[in-house]
Amino acid sequence: MKIIERLVTVVFSILLIGTFTGCGKESNTPDYTLLQPYIIDVEEAELPNSGIISLGEATHGNKDFTVLKLEVFRQLVEQSDIRAFALEGDFGGCQKVNQYIRTGDGSAAEAAAEIGFAIYRTEEMTALLDWMREYNTGKQEKDQIRFYGYDMQRYDNNKEELVVLLGQVLPKLAVEYEDVLSGISDDTMFDLDKSTVEKAIPQLEVLDGKLESQKDTIVAEIGEKEYDMCRALSACLLQNTRLRTANNYGTLRDGYMAEHVAWIYEYEMKYFGAEGIFITGHNGHIGKSTATVGTKKSMGQILNERFGETYYAVGTEFGSSRFLAPDSSGERREFSIENKGDGRLAVLLAQSEKASLFLDLDAAAQDNTLFAYLERPQSMSSIGEYFSDIHSLSEKGYTQRLSPLKSYNALIYVRAASPSTMLE
């Protein structure tokens, strides 16, 4: 999903040479029976009914984690007033998805394609969107589900949405945005020369300043809610442009994503009276600690530092996984992983007879033995957008070293994860 992940693939390939043996049993590993009292079925989990509730995914290419998005979010909708769903997708593109689930115009497949990344063009995602659309039918706006994206790595939909809004009140400013970005689009952004990007950044900063100075005019004509949306769209355009030449891409991107999640949380509270939102993304982004190569602070760590206990993170793990991911040639194909190693939480949980389960880490940590085990860093599954056969040869190629307890409040385990079903 981003340049840094291609670089990580190369780094892993170098590090894995000569390290093809897996990790053995770690000392002080508790017996599985100690975990049993804290294990329940996913549908029985009692999640917070306010704040920022996040759900991670151990891979981007498993259908199970998309199905979990729907299952967990549906529980929140049924048990609380949370109606905001936000994922690791393009902010402007997800505004088009929001239009679909509220109006029904178009199709779920077309809406999924607007999210901005191929990982969402799946049958599982369209099923999620169709459920949202059906839920919204006949309901007032306040009671409807609202769909957001908190990523900023695309141009076209952010530009289009902003120009449409500004065209209603400040058409000249809308044209200025179009002029500055005339040669910058989703199709060209990876091939832009440095000088083009460096020229666009100060121009977009000036336009964003004009937008801020025209707040009273915009609010008077189309409302404060639409003004706030304009500011968020403008921020995405500027942030994406800064990313084009950034040396700290991962760190900068996670920081921007944290800003957008906070914006969504406050926007929902301000305009819909909502006390919470649901967000979902890769484990490496939603976790409260940081283990991703090239990222100083993850989005989840930033949100946890800012919101404290108001931020609740649920990670995911698997016993085995058959998943889809682009290889080094860019071709999306199936890979498979089986988690091993006696000391790992993934292997302990495999002793359960359940196909999936919910482990309450916060509750389990009340046991002194489990606290020591769960607080200690260990290998946990983490597969990004790109993968290669060499990654599967060593545990280091498909895991990150982190503390389960410091990263998540709870963990959902899937015994055997299946590949996503891509749309044709």
Coordinates of C-alpha atoms in Angstrom, one line a residue:
M1 CA 0.0 0.0 0.0
K2 CA 3.0 2.3 0.2
I3 CA 6.6 2.6 -1.0
I4 CA 8.0 1.8 2.5
E5 CA 6.5 -1.7 2.3
R6 CA 8.4 -2.5 -0.8
L7 CA 11.6 -1.4 0.9
V8 CA 10.8 -3.5 3.9
T9 CA 10.5 -6.5 1.6
V10 CA 14.0 -5.9 0.4
V11 CA 15.3 -5.5 4.0
F12 CA 13.6 -8.7 5.1
S13 CA 15.1 -10.6 2.2
I14 CA 18.6 -9.5 3.2
L15 CA 18.1 -10.2 6.9
L16 CA 16.6 -13.7 6.3
I17 CA 19.7 -15.0 4.5
G18 CA 21.2 -17.6 6.9
T19 CA 18.4 -17.4 9.4
F20 CA 16.0 -20.0 8.0
T21 CA 15.5 -21.8 11.3
G22 CA 12.4 -21.0 13.5
C23 CA 12.5 -20.0 17.1
G24 CA 12.4 -22.7 19.8
K25 CA 10.5 -22.8 23.0
E26 CA 10.8 -19.8 25.3
S27 CA 11.2 -20.1 29.0
N28 CA 8.4 -19.2 31.4
T29 CA 5.6 -20.1 29.0
P30 CA 2.4 -20.6 30.9
D31 CA 0.1 -23.6 30.5
Y32 CA -2.8 -23.1 28.2
T33 CA -5.3 -23.9 31.0
L34 CA -4.3 -20.5 32.6
L35 CA -5.6 -18.7 29.6
Q36 CA -8.9 -20.6 29.4
P37 CA -10.9 -18.5 31.8
Y38 CA -10.3 -15.4 29.7
I39 CA -11.3 -17.0 26.4
I40 CA -14.8 -16.5 25.0
D41 CA -16.5 -16.6 21.6
V42 CA -16.1 -13.4 19.6
E43 CA -19.9 -12.7 19.6
E44 CA -19.8 -12.8 23.5
A45 CA -17.2 -10.1 23.8
E46 CA -18.2 -7.0 25.8
L47 CA -16.6 -4.1 24.0
P48 CA -16.5 -0.5 25.2
N49 CA -19.6 1.5 24.1
S50 CA -17.6 4.7 23.7
G51 CA -14.2 6.1 22.7
I52 CA -12.1 4.8 19.8
I53 CA -12.5 1.0 19.4
S54 CA -10.0 -0.4 16.9
L55 CA -9.7 -3.8 15.3
G56 CA -6.5 -4.9 13.6
E57 CA -5.8 -7.5 11.0
A58 CA -2.7 -9.7 10.9
T59 CA -2.7 -9.7 7.1
H60 CA -4.4 -7.6 4.4
G61 CA -5.2 -10.7 2.3
N62 CA -7.5 -12.9 4.5
K63 CA -11.3 -13.0 4.2
D64 CA -11.6 -13.8 7.9
F65 CA -10.4 -10.4 9.0
T66 CA -12.9 -8.6 6.7
V67 CA -15.7 -10.8 8.0
L68 CA -14.6 -9.9 11.6
K69 CA -14.8 -6.2 10.7
L70 CA -18.5 -6.7 10.0
E71 CA -19.1 -9.0 13.0
V72 CA -17.4 -6.7 15.5
F73 CA -18.9 -3.5 14.1
R74 CA -22.4 -5.0 14.0
Q75 CA -22.0 -5.9 17.7
L76 CA -21.1 -2.2 18.5
V77 CA -24.0 -0.9 16.4
E78 CA -26.4 -3.2 18.3
Q79 CA -25.0 -2.5 21.7
S80 CA -24.2 1.2 21.6
D81 CA -24.8 4.4 19.6
I82 CA -21.6 4.0 17.6
R83 CA -22.4 4.4 13.9
A84 CA -19.0 5.5 12.5
F85 CA -16.9 2.9 10.6
A86 CA -13.4 4.1 9.6
L87 CA -10.7 2.0 7.8
E88 CA -7.2 2.2 6.4
G89 CA -8.5 3.6 3.1
D90 CA -8.5 6.9 1.1
F91 CA -10.4 9.7 2.9
G92 CA -12.0 11.1 -0.2
G93 CA -12.7 7.7 -1.7
C94 CA -14.5 6.6 1.5
Q95 CA -16.7 9.7 1.2
K96 CA -18.0 8.1 -2.0
V97 CA -18.5 4.8 -0.1
N98 CA -20.5 6.8 2.5
Q99 CA -22.7 8.2 -0.2
Y100 CA -23.4 4.6 -1.4
I101 CA -24.4 3.2 1.9
R102 CA -26.6 6.2 2.6
T103 CA -28.3 6.5 -0.8
G104 CA -27.8 3.2 -2.6
D105 CA -26.6 4.8 -5.8
G106 CA -24.3 2.5 -7.7
S107 CA -23.2 -0.9 -6.5
A108 CA -21.2 -2.2 -3.6
A109 CA -18.5 -3.4 -5.9
E110 CA -18.1 0.1 -7.4
A111 CA -18.1 1.6 -3.9
A112 CA -15.4 -0.8 -2.7
A113 CA -13.2 0.2 -5.7
E114 CA -13.3 3.8 -4.5
I115 CA -11.6 3.0 -1.2
G116 CA -8.3 3.2 -3.1
F117 CA -6.5 -0.1 -2.6
A118 CA -6.9 -3.5 -4.3
I119 CA -7.1 -5.3 -0.9
Y120 CA -10.7 -4.0 -0.5
R121 CA -12.0 -5.1 -3.9
T122 CA -13.3 -8.4 -2.5
E123 CA -16.6 -10.2 -2.1
E124 CA -16.2 -9.9 1.7
M125 CA -16.0 -6.1 1.5
T126 CA -19.0 -5.8 -0.8
A127 CA -21.0 -8.0 1.7
L128 CA -20.0 -5.5 4.5
L129 CA -21.1 -2.5 2.4
D130 CA -24.3 -4.2 1.4
W131 CA -25.1 -4.8 5.1
M132 CA -24.5 -1.2 5.9
R133 CA -26.6 -0.1 3.0
E134 CA -29.5 -2.3 4.1
Y135 CA -29.1 -1.1 7.7
N136 CA -29.4 2.5 6.7
T137 CA -32.5 2.1 4.6
G138 CA -35.4 4.2 6.1
K139 CA -33.3 5.6 9.0
Q140 CA -32.7 9.3 9.9
E141 CA -29.1 10.6 9.1
K142 CA -28.2 10.6 12.8
D143 CA -29.1 6.9 13.1
Q144 CA -27.4 5.8 9.9
I145 CA -24.0 4.2 9.6
R146 CA -21.3 6.6 8.3
F147 CA -18.2 5.4 6.5
Y148 CA -14.8 7.1 6.7
G149 CA -11.2 6.5 5.5
Y150 CA -8.3 7.8 7.5
D151 CA -5.5 7.3 4.9
M152 CA -4.3 10.1 2.6
Q153 CA -2.2 8.3 -0.1
R154 CA -4.5 9.2 -3.0
Y155 CA -5.4 12.4 -4.9
D156 CA -8.3 12.1 -7.2
N157 CA -11.3 11.6 -4.9
N158 CA -10.0 14.1 -2.4
K159 CA -9.6 16.7 -5.1
E160 CA -13.0 16.0 -6.6
E161 CA -14.9 16.1 -3.3
L162 CA -13.1 19.4 -2.3
V163 CA -13.7 21.1 -5.7
V164 CA -17.4 20.1 -5.6
L165 CA -17.9 21.7 -2.1
L166 CA -15.9 24.8 -2.9
G167 CA -17.6 25.2 -6.2
Q168 CA -20.8 26.0 -4.4
V169 CA -19.3 29.0 -2.6
L170 CA -15.8 29.9 -3.8
P171 CA -15.5 28.7 -7.4
K172 CA -12.2 30.7 -7.9
L173 CA -10.5 28.9 -5.0
A174 CA -11.8 25.6 -6.4
V175 CA -10.1 26.3 -9.8
E176 CA -6.9 27.2 -8.0
Y177 CA -6.8 23.8 -6.4
E178 CA -7.4 22.2 -9.8
D179 CA -4.6 24.3 -11.4
V180 CA -2.0 23.4 -8.7
L181 CA -2.9 19.7 -9.0
S182 CA -3.4 19.6 -12.8
G183 CA -0.5 17.3 -13.3
I184 CA -0.7 15.4 -10.1
S185 CA -3.1 12.5 -9.9
D186 CA -3.4 8.9 -8.7
D187 CA -2.0 7.8 -12.1
T188 CA 1.0 10.1 -12.0
M189 CA 1.9 10.4 -8.3
F190 CA 4.5 7.6 -8.3
D191 CA 6.3 9.0 -11.3
L192 CA 6.5 12.7 -10.3
D193 CA 9.9 14.3 -10.3
K194 CA 11.1 15.9 -7.1
S195 CA 10.9 19.5 -8.4
T196 CA 7.2 19.1 -9.3
V197 CA 6.3 17.9 -5.8
E198 CA 8.5 20.6 -4.1
K199 CA 6.8 23.3 -6.1
A200 CA 3.3 22.0 -5.3
I201 CA 3.8 21.8 -1.5
P202 CA 4.0 25.6 -0.8
Q203 CA 1.2 26.2 -3.3
L204 CA -1.1 23.8 -1.5
E205 CA 0.0 25.4 1.8
V206 CA -1.1 28.8 0.5
L207 CA -4.4 27.4 -0.7
D208 CA -5.1 25.7 2.6
G209 CA -4.4 29.1 4.3
K210 CA -6.9 30.8 2.0
L211 CA -9.4 28.1 2.9
E212 CA -8.9 28.8 6.6
S213 CA -9.3 32.5 6.1
Q214 CA -12.5 32.1 4.2
K215 CA -14.2 30.1 7.0
D216 CA -16.9 32.6 7.7
T217 CA -17.9 32.9 4.1
I218 CA -18.0 29.1 3.6
V219 CA -19.9 28.5 6.8
A220 CA -22.5 31.1 5.9
E221 CA -23.1 29.6 2.5
I222 CA -22.9 25.8 3.0
G223 CA -22.5 25.3 6.8
E224 CA -19.8 24.5 9.3
K225 CA -20.1 20.8 8.8
E226 CA -19.2 21.1 5.1
Y227 CA -16.4 23.6 6.0
D228 CA -14.8 21.1 8.3
M229 CA -15.0 18.5 5.6
C230 CA -13.3 20.9 3.2
R231 CA -10.4 21.4 5.6
A232 CA -10.0 17.6 6.0
L233 CA -9.9 17.1 2.2
S234 CA -7.4 19.9 1.8
A235 CA -5.2 18.4 4.5
C236 CA -5.2 15.0 2.7
L237 CA -4.0 16.7 -0.5
L238 CA -1.2 18.5 1.2
Q239 CA -0.2 15.5 3.3
N240 CA 0.0 13.2 0.3
T241 CA 2.1 15.6 -1.5
R242 CA 4.5 15.9 1.4
L243 CA 4.7 12.1 1.5
R244 CA 6.0 12.0 -2.1
T245 CA 9.4 13.3 -1.1
A246 CA 9.5 12.2 2.6
N247 CA 12.5 10.3 3.9
N248 CA 10.4 9.2 6.9
Y249 CA 7.4 7.9 5.0
G250 CA 6.1 5.4 7.6
T251 CA 6.5 7.7 10.6
L252 CA 4.8 10.6 8.7
R253 CA 2.0 8.5 7.4
D254 CA 1.1 7.0 10.7
G255 CA 1.1 10.5 12.3
Y256 CA -1.2 11.8 9.6
M257 CA -3.5 8.8 10.0
A258 CA -3.7 9.4 13.8
E259 CA -4.7 13.0 13.0
H260 CA -7.5 11.9 10.8
V261 CA -8.8 9.3 13.3
A262 CA -8.9 12.1 15.9
W263 CA -10.7 14.3 13.4
I264 CA -13.3 11.6 12.7
Y265 CA -13.8 11.1 16.4
E266 CA -14.4 14.8 17.1
Y267 CA -16.5 15.2 13.9
E268 CA -18.8 12.4 15.0
M269 CA -19.1 13.9 18.4
K270 CA -19.7 17.4 17.1
Y271 CA -22.3 16.7 14.4
F272 CA -23.9 13.5 15.5
G273 CA -23.6 13.5 19.2
A274 CA -21.8 10.1 19.0
E275 CA -19.6 9.1 21.9
G276 CA -17.4 6.6 20.0
I277 CA -16.2 5.4 16.6
F278 CA -14.9 2.1 15.3
I279 CA -11.7 1.9 13.3
T280 CA -9.9 -0.9 11.5
G281 CA -6.6 -1.4 9.9
H282 CA -3.4 -3.5 9.9
N283 CA -2.2 -4.7 13.3
G284 CA 1.0 -2.6 12.8
H285 CA -1.1 0.6 12.7
I286 CA -3.7 0.0 15.4
G287 CA -1.4 -1.5 18.0
K288 CA -0.5 0.7 21.0
S289 CA 3.2 -0.1 20.6
T290 CA 5.4 0.3 17.5
A291 CA 7.4 -2.6 15.9
T292 CA 7.1 -1.7 12.2
V293 CA 10.4 -1.1 10.4
G294 CA 10.7 2.6 9.3
T295 CA 8.0 3.9 11.7
K296 CA 9.0 5.7 14.9
K297 CA 5.5 5.8 16.3
S298 CA 2.5 3.9 15.1
M299 CA -0.9 5.4 14.7
G300 CA -2.2 3.4 17.6
Q301 CA 0.7 4.4 19.9
I302 CA 0.0 8.1 19.1
L303 CA -3.8 7.7 19.7
N304 CA -3.1 5.8 22.9
E305 CA -0.8 8.6 24.2
R306 CA -3.4 11.2 23.3
F307 CA -6.6 9.5 24.4
G308 CA -5.4 7.1 27.1
E309 CA -8.0 4.5 28.1
T310 CA -10.4 6.0 25.6
Y311 CA -8.4 4.1 22.9
Y312 CA -9.2 0.4 22.9
A313 CA -7.2 -1.9 20.6
V314 CA -8.1 -5.4 19.5
G315 CA -5.4 -7.2 17.6
T316 CA -5.8 -10.4 15.5
E317 CA -3.7 -13.6 15.2
F318 CA -3.9 -16.9 13.4
G319 CA -2.8 -20.5 13.7
S320 CA -2.4 -20.9 10.0
S321 CA -3.1 -18.6 7.1
R322 CA -3.6 -18.9 3.4
F323 CA -3.6 -15.3 2.2
L324 CA -3.3 -13.2 -1.0
A325 CA -0.5 -10.7 -1.5
P326 CA 1.5 -9.2 -4.4
D327 CA 4.9 -10.8 -4.8
S328 CA 8.0 -9.0 -5.9
S329 CA 6.7 -8.9 -9.5
G330 CA 3.5 -7.2 -8.4
E331 CA 1.4 -10.3 -9.1
R332 CA -1.2 -11.0 -6.5
R333 CA -1.0 -14.7 -5.5
E334 CA -1.6 -17.1 -2.6
F335 CA 0.9 -17.7 0.1
S336 CA 0.6 -19.9 3.2
I337 CA 2.0 -19.6 6.8
E338 CA 1.7 -21.9 9.8
N339 CA 2.6 -20.5 13.1
K340 CA 5.0 -22.6 15.2
G341 CA 7.1 -22.2 18.3
D342 CA 6.1 -23.5 21.8
G343 CA 6.5 -20.1 23.4
R344 CA 4.2 -18.2 21.2
L345 CA 0.7 -17.1 22.1
A346 CA -0.5 -18.1 18.6
V347 CA 0.6 -21.7 19.3
L348 CA -0.9 -21.7 22.9
L349 CA -4.3 -20.6 21.5
A350 CA -4.2 -23.4 18.9
Q351 CA -4.9 -25.8 21.8
S352 CA -8.4 -24.4 21.9
E353 CA -11.0 -26.4 19.9
K354 CA -12.6 -23.1 18.7
A355 CA -12.4 -22.0 15.1
S356 CA -12.0 -18.4 16.4
L357 CA -12.0 -16.9 19.9
F358 CA -11.7 -13.7 21.8
L359 CA -8.9 -13.4 24.5
D360 CA -9.4 -10.6 27.0
L361 CA -5.8 -9.6 27.6
D362 CA -6.7 -6.9 30.2
A363 CA -8.5 -9.4 32.3
A364 CA -5.8 -12.1 31.8
A365 CA -3.1 -9.7 33.0
Q366 CA -4.7 -9.8 36.5
D367 CA -3.0 -13.2 36.8
N368 CA 0.6 -12.7 37.8
T369 CA 1.9 -15.6 35.7
L370 CA 0.0 -14.5 32.7
F371 CA 1.0 -10.8 33.2
A372 CA 4.7 -11.7 33.0
Y373 CA 4.1 -13.8 29.9
L374 CA 1.9 -11.4 28.1
E375 CA 4.0 -8.3 28.9
R376 CA 7.1 -9.9 27.5
P377 CA 7.8 -9.3 23.8
Q378 CA 7.2 -12.2 21.5
S379 CA 6.8 -13.0 17.8
M380 CA 3.3 -12.1 16.6
S381 CA 2.0 -12.5 13.0
S382 CA 2.3 -9.4 10.8
I383 CA 2.1 -9.6 7.1
G384 CA 1.8 -6.3 5.1
E385 CA 0.7 -5.6 1.5
Y386 CA 3.7 -7.3 -0.2
F387 CA 5.1 -10.8 0.4
S388 CA 7.6 -13.2 -1.1
D389 CA 8.5 -16.9 -0.7
I390 CA 11.6 -16.0 1.2
H391 CA 9.6 -14.4 3.9
S392 CA 7.9 -17.7 4.7
L393 CA 11.2 -19.4 5.3
S394 CA 11.7 -17.9 8.7
E395 CA 9.5 -16.6 11.5
K396 CA 11.3 -13.2 11.2
G397 CA 9.8 -12.8 7.7
Y398 CA 6.1 -12.8 8.8
T399 CA 6.1 -11.7 12.5
Q400 CA 6.9 -8.6 14.6
R401 CA 8.5 -8.8 18.0
L402 CA 6.1 -7.0 20.4
S403 CA 4.4 -7.3 23.8
P404 CA 0.8 -8.5 23.4
L405 CA -0.3 -6.7 26.6
K406 CA 1.4 -3.4 25.7
S407 CA 0.0 -3.5 22.2
Y408 CA -3.6 -4.7 22.6
N409 CA -6.5 -4.8 25.1
A410 CA -7.7 -8.0 23.6
L411 CA -6.9 -10.4 20.8
I412 CA -9.1 -12.3 18.3
Y413 CA -7.5 -15.6 17.2
V414 CA -8.5 -17.4 14.0
R415 CA -7.4 -21.0 13.8
A416 CA -7.2 -21.3 10.0
A417 CA -7.5 -18.1 8.0
S418 CA -8.6 -18.3 4.3
P419 CA -7.6 -16.0 1.4
S420 CA -9.8 -13.1 0.4
T421 CA -12.2 -13.6 -2.5
M422 CA -11.2 -11.0 -5.1
L423 CA -13.8 -9.5 -7.3
E424 CA -13.4 -10.2 -11.1

